[in-house]
Amino acid sequence: MASPRTHLPSITLLACIQLGLSVLPGRGQTAPPAEKPTVFRVKYVAEDAVYIDGGRNADLQEGMKLSVVEAPADGTRSDGVRYRGDRHIAELRVSSMANSSSVCEVLEKKGELRAGQLAFLVPDSLEQRQQAEYAAEADKYPILVTFTNGDPLDEEIRENEETKVIRESPMSRIRGRFGFDFGGTTESGGFNSKQVGLVIDADMSNLGGTYWNFTGYWRGTLTTSSSGVTAANALTLTDLINRTYHLGFTYQSPYSPNIIGVGRVFLPWAPSLSTIDGGYFGRKIAEDITAGVFAGSTPDPTSWSYVPNQHIAGTFVNYETGRFDSARLYSTAGIAITTVHWRAARQFAFFENDFSWKRYVMFYNSMQVDAARTSPLPNGGSSPTGVSRSYTSVHFQPVTRITFGINHNYFRNLPTFDPRLVGTGLLDQYLFQGFSGDVRVELPARIALYSSLGRSNVNTDPKTSLNQAYGVSFGQIWKTGLFADLHYSKFDSSFGGGQYESLSLSRSLTDRLRVQVLAGHQILNTNLSSNLDSNFVNAVADCSLGSRYFLEGNFGWYQGTSLNYRQWSAVFGYRFGGYRHR
């Protein structure tokens, strides 16, 4: 074994070289990293999503939360907006990112969202980003390695650099509320029923430091006692609306190619399909290609192909390329089969394509092509192979306050949604058949005007008819803090014709009390329902009791041709994790 004195000259030489390198300009010292922005501008507002001008370049991550406020009069974007005390317009959560832009889902909306507003990271998300940055900075410092024996120059098995991959455990955020619901329904003819149910409102992300999330809203009945058959079987308007919400577990990790969803969920790659009580599994087989499967029952009464006791299963392939701040393409194709009472009903292929260029042009198309089939019912008839459902829209936004578009809607067969929901606005996408045009104008004082016009020429109608819809929304009426939306629609489609008027009001009376009211009148001439003329009112009041408990009251009144009822309920529950009420 060589004496330590033998290696002393070489060790001394190495030390001198290292000392010389450390004093060279640019060596041994690192410039402080550029500070990442914490305030972002809203680029575009879609129906249920908000686009901001920050993405991976700002170290944003899925699940981070942002608060939206109005931009100052001078248009300055600085971190000071978080300290001005302005009223929060909405709360957002990042759902997907590109290099310089992100898509956010709306968690809570207190006013009207529009392009040009500012969104800043909430303290929890800001801390999460800082911790990730500190961990990344730690990797840039040299690692001191000592040797107990051997010569570094002679031992090639020693690596000159050691690379370390750190997978940061995401910060878990648990907030939500749950409560027990007790209510009753009184129908015409003396029928009464009582219900005991459960309400879950969850916003839980990165459970246990993993990439599992549990989010959404669910309201269901546990037990029912009634005085008659009619009361036991009738579904109220509130019951139908409750079945349109989503609640489930989802998993998506930057370190895994798998994407999972279980619960009452929609397929993220093809949202035009029915909501399912079941699940989906997707796997990235390439950087921009995802393939997967899905299966479950279809409980949503707003689906165009809604049928009780229906199940669906299928497979899909998705291709995604581009960025939100330039050109982006999102395309899905798949096949599926539906069953009713476990008997095959439909076999079809589905396609969904979404193309956008910045905020200026947006193209969307969804299509379903059914295989030929013969009804198992007596005299049920048959249908050839062909397009059964298609919807196409092209929208343009030349300036931030004006959006207009052209749409085409087609059904081969009669839609089977629940017609009682026509007056709520949840079925507007099905009321116009054929070509139509729409425009939306954002006015000062948080006022928006929107309108749709088109001519319908359905297969069963020998003449065309005018479809029309008009609406106005007020982000705030004077200084009352009251949000209002008025809507009028007149339509003539393959399933019937009619009109409806609706009014929606909401206001936070205090920090602890919020009230919402939806009222409307609808006339529907159709063979799908005997309830042709109806009026309805739904009201909700939500009150916080201290820091952890809440009380919610609901009232529903429905007066129709063949269905009349009054419904009430009270929810007492517990709030955890600093959750803000809806």
XYZ file of C-alpha atoms in Angstrom:
582
model
C 0.000 0.000 0.000
C 1.355 3.390 -0.971
C 2.433 5.816 1.742
C 0.352 8.992 2.199
C 3.503 10.994 1.544
C 3.617 9.524 -1.977
C 0.334 11.224 -2.897
C 1.041 14.503 -1.088
C 2.258 16.441 -4.193
C -0.778 15.449 -6.271
C -3.166 16.329 -3.457
C -1.455 19.709 -3.011
C -1.710 20.387 -6.777
C -5.443 19.562 -6.783
C -6.035 21.865 -3.841
C -4.283 24.754 -5.637
C -6.303 24.209 -8.823
C -9.532 24.139 -6.840
C -8.571 27.337 -4.992
C -7.758 29.078 -8.271
C -11.056 28.075 -9.866
C -13.007 29.299 -6.887
C -11.762 32.890 -7.320
C -12.334 33.119 -11.058
C -15.198 35.417 -12.093
C -18.470 33.500 -12.314
C -17.015 30.502 -10.399
C -17.886 29.477 -6.885
C -20.760 31.941 -6.680
C -24.240 31.887 -8.117
C -26.339 34.879 -8.988
C -29.571 35.039 -7.004
C -32.436 33.470 -8.947
C -34.963 35.745 -10.579
C -38.027 36.246 -8.407
C -41.047 34.397 -9.745
C -44.306 36.347 -10.170
C -47.124 35.806 -7.679
C -49.784 37.826 -9.504
C -51.143 36.797 -12.889
C -53.542 38.278 -15.396
C -56.737 36.532 -16.460
C -56.394 35.926 -20.214
C -59.700 34.271 -21.026
C -62.837 33.089 -19.243
C -64.654 29.991 -20.508
C -67.879 28.470 -19.217
C -66.278 26.605 -16.313
C -62.572 27.467 -16.608
C -60.273 30.468 -16.331
C -56.993 30.895 -18.253
C -54.130 32.873 -16.661
C -50.801 34.028 -18.108
C -48.515 31.975 -15.895
C -47.550 28.307 -16.005
C -44.463 26.198 -15.488
C -42.336 29.303 -16.056
C -43.772 30.638 -12.768
C -43.380 27.288 -10.964
C -47.140 26.818 -10.740
C -48.338 23.327 -9.828
C -51.647 21.522 -10.088
C -53.824 22.159 -7.063
C -52.473 25.623 -6.257
C -55.140 28.165 -5.313
C -55.538 31.759 -6.478
C -57.856 34.635 -5.574
C -59.214 36.940 -8.284
C -59.625 40.698 -7.803
C -60.203 43.654 -10.102
C -57.081 45.197 -11.640
C -56.186 48.717 -10.388
C -57.213 51.658 -12.544
C -53.661 52.188 -13.814
C -53.400 48.533 -14.863
C -50.320 47.933 -12.694
C -49.713 44.302 -11.816
C -47.792 44.034 -8.554
C -47.802 41.963 -5.399
C -49.503 44.870 -3.648
C -52.936 43.870 -4.981
C -53.152 41.178 -2.303
C -52.949 43.830 0.439
C -55.417 46.394 -0.910
C -58.417 44.699 0.706
C -60.395 44.517 -2.538
C -63.400 42.230 -2.691
C -62.508 38.756 -3.978
C -64.379 37.969 -7.178
C -63.569 34.250 -7.301
C -61.352 31.511 -5.929
C -59.501 29.339 -8.483
C -57.520 26.121 -8.469
C -54.884 25.268 -11.096
C -55.942 22.139 -13.006
C -53.364 22.001 -15.823
C -50.345 23.997 -16.972
C -48.449 24.848 -20.131
C -45.065 26.591 -20.229
C -46.490 30.104 -19.886
C -50.195 29.647 -19.168
C -52.511 27.621 -16.964
C -56.115 26.477 -16.845
C -57.951 26.939 -13.537
C -61.268 25.604 -12.335
C -63.605 27.928 -10.450
C -64.050 26.834 -6.828
C -66.101 29.790 -5.613
C -67.612 32.663 -7.553
C -68.761 35.891 -5.887
C -68.966 38.080 -8.970
C -68.469 38.110 -12.708
C -65.168 36.823 -14.081
C -63.678 38.469 -17.147
C -60.367 38.924 -18.933
C -58.023 41.547 -17.519
C -58.637 40.814 -13.850
C -55.744 39.782 -11.597
C -55.275 36.452 -9.807
C -52.748 36.104 -6.982
C -51.518 33.010 -5.162
C -53.100 32.442 -1.756
C -50.668 32.149 1.186
C -50.786 28.324 1.341
C -49.949 27.966 -2.349
C -47.276 30.667 -2.148
C -45.620 28.763 0.688
C -45.872 25.534 -1.305
C -44.069 27.130 -4.252
C -41.371 28.613 -2.023
C -40.662 25.236 -0.445
C -40.312 23.661 -3.884
C -37.931 26.452 -4.936
C -35.814 26.004 -1.785
C -35.557 22.271 -2.468
C -34.482 22.972 -6.054
C -31.897 25.520 -4.906
C -30.403 22.954 -2.497
C -29.485 20.785 -5.464
C -27.247 23.533 -6.883
C -24.731 23.512 -4.002
C -21.645 21.261 -4.261
C -21.593 18.017 -2.296
C -18.564 17.463 -0.041
C -17.294 13.908 -0.519
C -14.596 12.416 1.722
C -12.640 9.254 1.071
C -11.358 6.846 3.707
C -8.863 5.201 1.405
C -7.700 5.116 -2.183
C -6.682 7.886 -4.563
C -9.420 9.905 -6.341
C -7.192 10.164 -9.424
C -6.723 6.405 -9.608
C -10.202 5.214 -8.814
C -12.385 5.574 -11.877
C -15.336 4.058 -10.089
C -15.729 7.345 -8.226
C -18.163 9.612 -10.122
C -17.151 13.210 -10.638
C -20.794 14.362 -10.277
C -23.658 12.920 -8.326
C -27.144 13.555 -9.586
C -30.027 13.537 -7.200
C -33.686 13.473 -8.213
C -35.914 14.852 -5.535
C -39.598 14.105 -5.739
C -41.185 16.579 -3.404
C -44.218 15.336 -1.493
C -46.975 17.826 -2.319
C -48.500 19.870 0.482
C -51.772 18.323 1.600
C -54.744 20.702 1.841
C -57.855 19.383 3.553
C -60.969 21.484 3.688
C -64.641 20.730 3.323
C -67.890 20.309 5.153
C -70.486 17.653 5.750
C -73.929 17.745 7.302
C -77.153 15.877 7.914
C -80.200 16.895 5.948
C -83.784 16.652 7.189
C -86.678 17.757 4.998
C -90.126 17.130 3.657
C -92.246 17.363 0.522
C -95.940 18.149 0.272
C -97.723 17.359 -3.005
C -101.178 18.137 -4.288
C -103.734 15.535 -3.284
C -102.485 15.317 0.304
C -99.370 13.232 -0.307
C -96.477 13.910 2.063
C -92.984 12.542 2.539
C -90.068 13.047 4.910
C -86.421 12.553 3.989
C -83.209 12.208 5.953
C -80.061 12.686 3.936
C -76.391 13.603 3.876
C -74.515 16.537 2.307
C -70.798 16.410 1.431
C -68.869 19.410 0.104
C -65.192 18.486 -0.290
C -62.077 20.315 -1.419
C -59.258 17.981 -0.405
C -56.102 17.915 -2.491
C -52.887 15.879 -2.165
C -54.313 13.570 0.491
C -51.628 12.397 2.914
C -48.882 14.016 0.843
C -49.870 11.997 -2.244
C -51.362 13.080 -5.551
C -54.837 11.809 -4.680
C -57.617 14.409 -4.425
C -61.195 14.272 -3.183
C -63.329 17.127 -4.484
C -66.900 17.959 -5.392
C -70.411 18.191 -3.992
C -72.981 15.503 -3.262
C -76.405 15.545 -1.693
C -78.367 12.329 -1.271
C -81.258 10.747 0.618
C -80.574 8.045 3.199
C -84.134 7.231 4.291
C -87.622 8.226 3.102
C -91.022 7.825 4.695
C -94.147 8.752 2.735
C -97.914 8.744 2.942
C -98.551 7.531 -0.600
C -97.099 6.003 -3.772
C -97.003 9.329 -5.576
C -94.913 10.959 -2.903
C -92.487 8.051 -2.829
C -91.809 8.026 -6.551
C -91.840 11.716 -7.536
C -88.521 13.493 -8.127
C -88.556 17.216 -7.405
C -86.627 19.901 -9.255
C -84.150 20.092 -6.363
C -83.615 16.322 -6.498
C -82.870 16.508 -10.225
C -80.415 19.405 -9.841
C -78.585 17.544 -7.048
C -77.859 14.715 -9.508
C -75.918 17.055 -11.801
C -73.064 17.648 -9.295
C -69.750 15.756 -9.226
C -67.904 14.194 -6.284
C -65.006 11.771 -6.464
C -61.392 10.764 -5.990
C -58.893 11.704 -8.694
C -55.213 10.937 -9.117
C -52.703 12.696 -11.359
C -48.994 12.867 -10.575
C -46.131 14.474 -12.521
C -44.116 11.339 -11.693
C -46.642 8.785 -12.956
C -48.172 8.188 -16.385
C -51.458 7.040 -14.786
C -54.560 9.221 -14.367
C -57.470 7.870 -12.302
C -60.938 9.031 -11.295
C -63.535 7.245 -9.145
C -66.949 8.492 -7.989
C -69.525 10.659 -9.737
C -67.211 12.044 -12.381
C -67.053 13.063 -16.021
C -64.457 11.797 -18.466
C -61.862 14.637 -18.659
C -60.873 13.750 -22.229
C -64.504 13.718 -23.498
C -66.744 15.873 -21.256
C -69.592 15.723 -23.793
C -70.284 12.138 -22.664
C -72.667 11.535 -19.772
C -71.517 11.939 -16.185
C -70.879 8.481 -14.726
C -71.201 6.890 -11.321
C -68.116 4.752 -11.774
C -64.574 5.534 -12.819
C -61.936 5.996 -15.497
C -58.319 5.016 -15.957
C -55.933 6.745 -18.358
C -52.253 6.158 -19.070
C -49.828 8.315 -21.012
C -48.284 6.068 -23.650
C -46.324 8.996 -25.085
C -45.666 12.588 -24.094
C -48.785 13.833 -25.889
C -50.925 10.664 -26.160
C -53.167 9.181 -23.464
C -55.209 5.976 -23.732
C -57.701 4.606 -21.247
C -61.019 3.028 -20.303
C -64.134 4.093 -18.377
C -67.349 2.513 -17.059
C -70.317 3.295 -14.824
C -73.995 4.200 -14.641
C -75.351 7.483 -16.062
C -77.328 9.422 -13.408
C -77.279 12.926 -14.933
C -80.811 13.978 -16.078
C -79.343 16.792 -18.222
C -77.687 14.307 -20.592
C -79.217 14.216 -24.080
C -79.278 10.378 -23.924
C -80.434 10.054 -20.297
C -82.275 6.827 -19.470
C -82.897 5.471 -15.945
C -80.980 2.270 -15.111
C -78.507 2.878 -17.943
C -74.826 1.875 -17.852
C -71.942 2.772 -20.154
C -68.443 1.389 -20.790
C -65.814 2.280 -23.351
C -62.243 3.039 -24.307
C -60.546 6.122 -25.760
C -57.331 7.675 -27.110
C -56.467 11.358 -26.611
C -53.888 13.531 -28.376
C -52.831 16.907 -26.977
C -50.322 19.369 -28.372
C -49.587 23.084 -28.250
C -49.901 25.754 -25.579
C -52.735 27.920 -24.293
C -50.849 31.108 -25.102
C -50.466 30.134 -28.782
C -52.079 27.323 -30.793
C -53.423 24.271 -28.967
C -55.155 21.074 -30.139
C -56.996 18.626 -27.892
C -58.474 15.625 -29.704
C -60.192 12.453 -28.419
C -61.636 9.402 -30.188
C -63.183 6.293 -28.669
C -65.874 3.624 -28.743
C -68.531 2.822 -26.140
C -71.545 0.632 -25.450
C -74.586 1.367 -23.299
C -77.008 -1.036 -21.633
C -80.453 -0.531 -20.086
C -81.310 -3.080 -17.396
C -78.093 -4.813 -18.582
C -79.449 -5.301 -22.123
C -77.379 -3.790 -24.959
C -78.858 -0.498 -26.161
C -76.286 1.511 -28.149
C -72.894 0.839 -29.686
C -71.251 4.024 -30.867
C -68.007 5.822 -31.635
C -67.393 9.282 -30.179
C -65.093 12.091 -31.240
C -64.209 15.345 -29.516
C -61.928 18.053 -30.904
C -60.951 21.361 -29.348
C -58.675 23.851 -31.101
C -57.782 27.343 -29.914
C -55.435 30.073 -30.996
C -54.669 32.369 -28.074
C -57.952 34.030 -27.097
C -58.889 34.972 -30.647
C -60.259 31.743 -32.137
C -61.884 28.742 -30.446
C -63.211 25.716 -32.333
C -65.062 22.826 -30.705
C -66.786 19.740 -32.093
C -68.304 16.681 -30.443
C -69.865 13.837 -32.428
C -71.341 10.406 -31.801
C -71.815 7.809 -34.562
C -74.129 4.895 -33.753
C -73.870 1.413 -35.195
C -77.005 -0.004 -36.832
C -79.365 -1.536 -34.283
C -82.843 -2.974 -33.903
C -84.876 -2.240 -30.798
C -85.536 -5.298 -28.593
C -88.996 -3.887 -27.792
C -92.070 -4.922 -29.842
C -92.507 -2.545 -32.775
C -89.434 -0.681 -31.568
C -88.104 -0.179 -35.089
C -84.482 0.011 -36.208
C -81.825 2.618 -36.960
C -79.071 2.482 -39.601
C -75.433 3.325 -38.959
C -74.956 7.082 -38.880
C -74.357 10.264 -36.904
C -76.736 10.363 -33.955
C -75.479 13.536 -32.244
C -73.251 16.390 -33.335
C -72.422 19.821 -31.950
C -69.998 22.302 -33.540
C -69.095 25.844 -32.518
C -66.593 28.428 -33.713
C -66.052 31.492 -31.518
C -64.041 34.654 -32.075
C -62.869 37.232 -29.555
C -61.367 40.190 -31.444
C -61.281 42.309 -28.256
C -61.484 41.264 -24.630
C -65.040 42.519 -24.130
C -66.714 41.046 -27.223
C -67.148 37.391 -28.177
C -69.295 36.064 -31.018
C -69.716 32.673 -32.598
C -71.503 30.309 -34.961
C -72.990 26.994 -33.791
C -74.604 23.930 -35.315
C -76.571 21.375 -33.300
C -77.901 18.063 -34.647
C -79.899 15.140 -33.212
C -80.995 12.131 -35.224
C -83.305 10.902 -32.470
C -85.304 12.714 -29.810
C -83.235 13.740 -26.767
C -84.288 12.023 -23.542
C -83.241 14.557 -20.879
C -85.721 15.416 -18.118
C -87.872 18.284 -19.508
C -88.569 19.724 -16.035
C -85.059 21.201 -16.140
C -85.704 23.372 -19.220
C -86.396 26.516 -17.187
C -83.201 26.203 -15.128
C -80.922 26.908 -18.108
C -79.150 23.552 -17.743
C -80.561 22.344 -21.076
C -79.854 25.413 -23.219
C -77.317 23.508 -25.323
C -80.113 21.230 -26.605
C -82.908 23.759 -27.219
C -81.545 25.107 -30.504
C -81.300 22.658 -33.380
C -79.674 23.664 -36.659
C -77.534 26.778 -37.168
C -77.402 29.633 -34.688
C -75.225 32.606 -33.861
C -74.404 34.104 -30.490
C -72.727 37.201 -29.109
C -71.621 38.318 -25.649
C -70.651 41.879 -24.768
C -68.979 42.897 -21.496
C -70.053 46.408 -20.511
C -68.629 48.681 -17.806
C -70.004 48.417 -14.268
C -69.763 44.592 -14.480
C -72.758 44.260 -16.816
C -72.856 41.617 -19.562
C -75.317 41.188 -22.429
C -75.657 37.929 -24.369
C -77.932 36.683 -27.120
C -78.423 33.724 -29.483
C -80.452 33.595 -32.693
C -80.978 30.800 -35.193
C -83.360 29.074 -37.541
C -84.324 25.473 -36.905
C -85.286 22.976 -39.599
C -85.645 19.587 -37.886
C -86.405 16.312 -39.607
C -90.003 16.262 -38.347
C -90.734 19.941 -39.088
C -91.616 20.913 -42.697
C -90.830 24.584 -42.068
C -88.099 26.514 -40.361
C -88.697 28.391 -37.113
C -86.866 31.107 -35.248
C -84.989 30.209 -32.087
C -84.005 33.102 -29.877
C -82.443 33.685 -26.455
C -81.551 36.896 -24.640
C -79.958 37.579 -21.282
C -78.301 40.148 -19.083
C -76.160 39.638 -15.985
C -75.162 42.141 -13.319
C -71.964 41.435 -11.403
C -73.223 43.919 -8.830
C -76.434 45.971 -8.825
C -75.368 49.447 -7.763
C -73.579 49.005 -4.404
C -75.882 46.359 -2.960
C -73.513 43.423 -3.587
C -76.389 41.670 -5.384
C -75.560 39.438 -8.358
C -78.410 38.962 -10.858
C -78.987 37.130 -14.130
C -82.131 37.398 -16.293
C -82.761 35.036 -19.189
C -85.435 34.581 -21.859
C -85.518 31.824 -24.463
C -87.973 30.782 -27.187
C -87.257 27.592 -29.116
C -88.666 25.028 -31.536
C -86.801 21.712 -31.710
C -87.413 18.089 -32.619
C -88.580 17.214 -29.102
C -90.987 20.173 -28.858
C -91.276 23.917 -28.675
C -91.856 26.522 -26.021
C -90.306 29.322 -24.056
C -89.010 30.101 -20.595
C -88.027 33.081 -18.461
C -85.765 32.800 -15.444
C -84.247 35.061 -12.798
C -81.273 34.206 -10.582
C -80.262 36.326 -7.583
C -77.474 35.833 -5.045
C -75.956 37.972 -2.325
C -73.686 37.651 0.685
C -75.635 39.615 3.288
C -72.733 39.303 5.725
C -69.499 37.324 5.866
C -71.520 34.526 7.482
C -74.823 34.620 5.556
C -75.391 34.021 1.845
C -78.728 33.814 0.006
C -79.493 32.457 -3.486
C -82.832 32.439 -5.346
C -83.737 30.892 -8.715
C -87.222 31.541 -10.120
C -88.746 30.887 -13.510
C -91.679 30.116 -15.756
C -91.645 27.619 -18.629
C -94.061 26.545 -21.342
C -93.165 23.329 -23.130
C -95.227 21.702 -25.862
C -93.865 18.177 -26.171
C -94.811 14.512 -26.103
C -92.033 13.856 -23.569
C -94.038 15.255 -20.649
C -97.590 16.012 -19.603
C -96.372 18.895 -17.422
C -96.662 21.577 -20.126
C -96.894 24.834 -18.137
C -95.055 25.384 -14.859
C -93.692 27.980 -12.432
C -90.938 27.320 -9.925
C -88.909 28.961 -7.131
C -85.809 27.491 -5.459
C -84.152 29.335 -2.568
C -81.070 28.583 -0.452
C -79.766 30.362 2.650
C -76.372 29.416 4.081
C -75.303 30.635 7.527
C -72.086 30.010 9.497
C -72.475 29.199 13.204
C -69.135 30.041 14.733
C -65.942 28.962 13.018
C -66.805 25.282 12.513
C -70.564 24.753 12.201
C -73.064 25.820 9.567
C -76.813 25.805 8.967
C -78.344 25.678 5.510
C -82.019 26.067 4.610
C -83.626 25.114 1.291
C -87.103 25.805 -0.056
C -88.644 24.716 -3.357
C -92.046 25.552 -4.849
C -93.309 24.047 -8.097
C -96.684 24.690 -9.736
C -97.321 22.807 -12.982
C -100.008 21.284 -15.143
C -99.666 17.806 -13.645
C -97.068 18.254 -10.864
C -97.456 20.526 -7.830
C -95.394 20.414 -4.663
C -93.627 22.336 -1.904
C -90.287 21.083 -0.592
C -88.175 22.226 2.348
C -85.032 20.988 4.047
C -82.564 22.024 6.736
C -78.915 20.985 6.919
C -76.811 21.175 10.066
C -73.164 20.337 9.608
C -69.508 20.710 10.459
C -66.865 22.621 8.531
C -63.193 21.640 8.727
C -59.898 22.859 7.336
C -60.809 26.537 7.006
C -63.319 25.844 4.220
C -65.176 28.824 2.825
C -68.839 28.212 2.219
C -70.116 28.102 -1.334
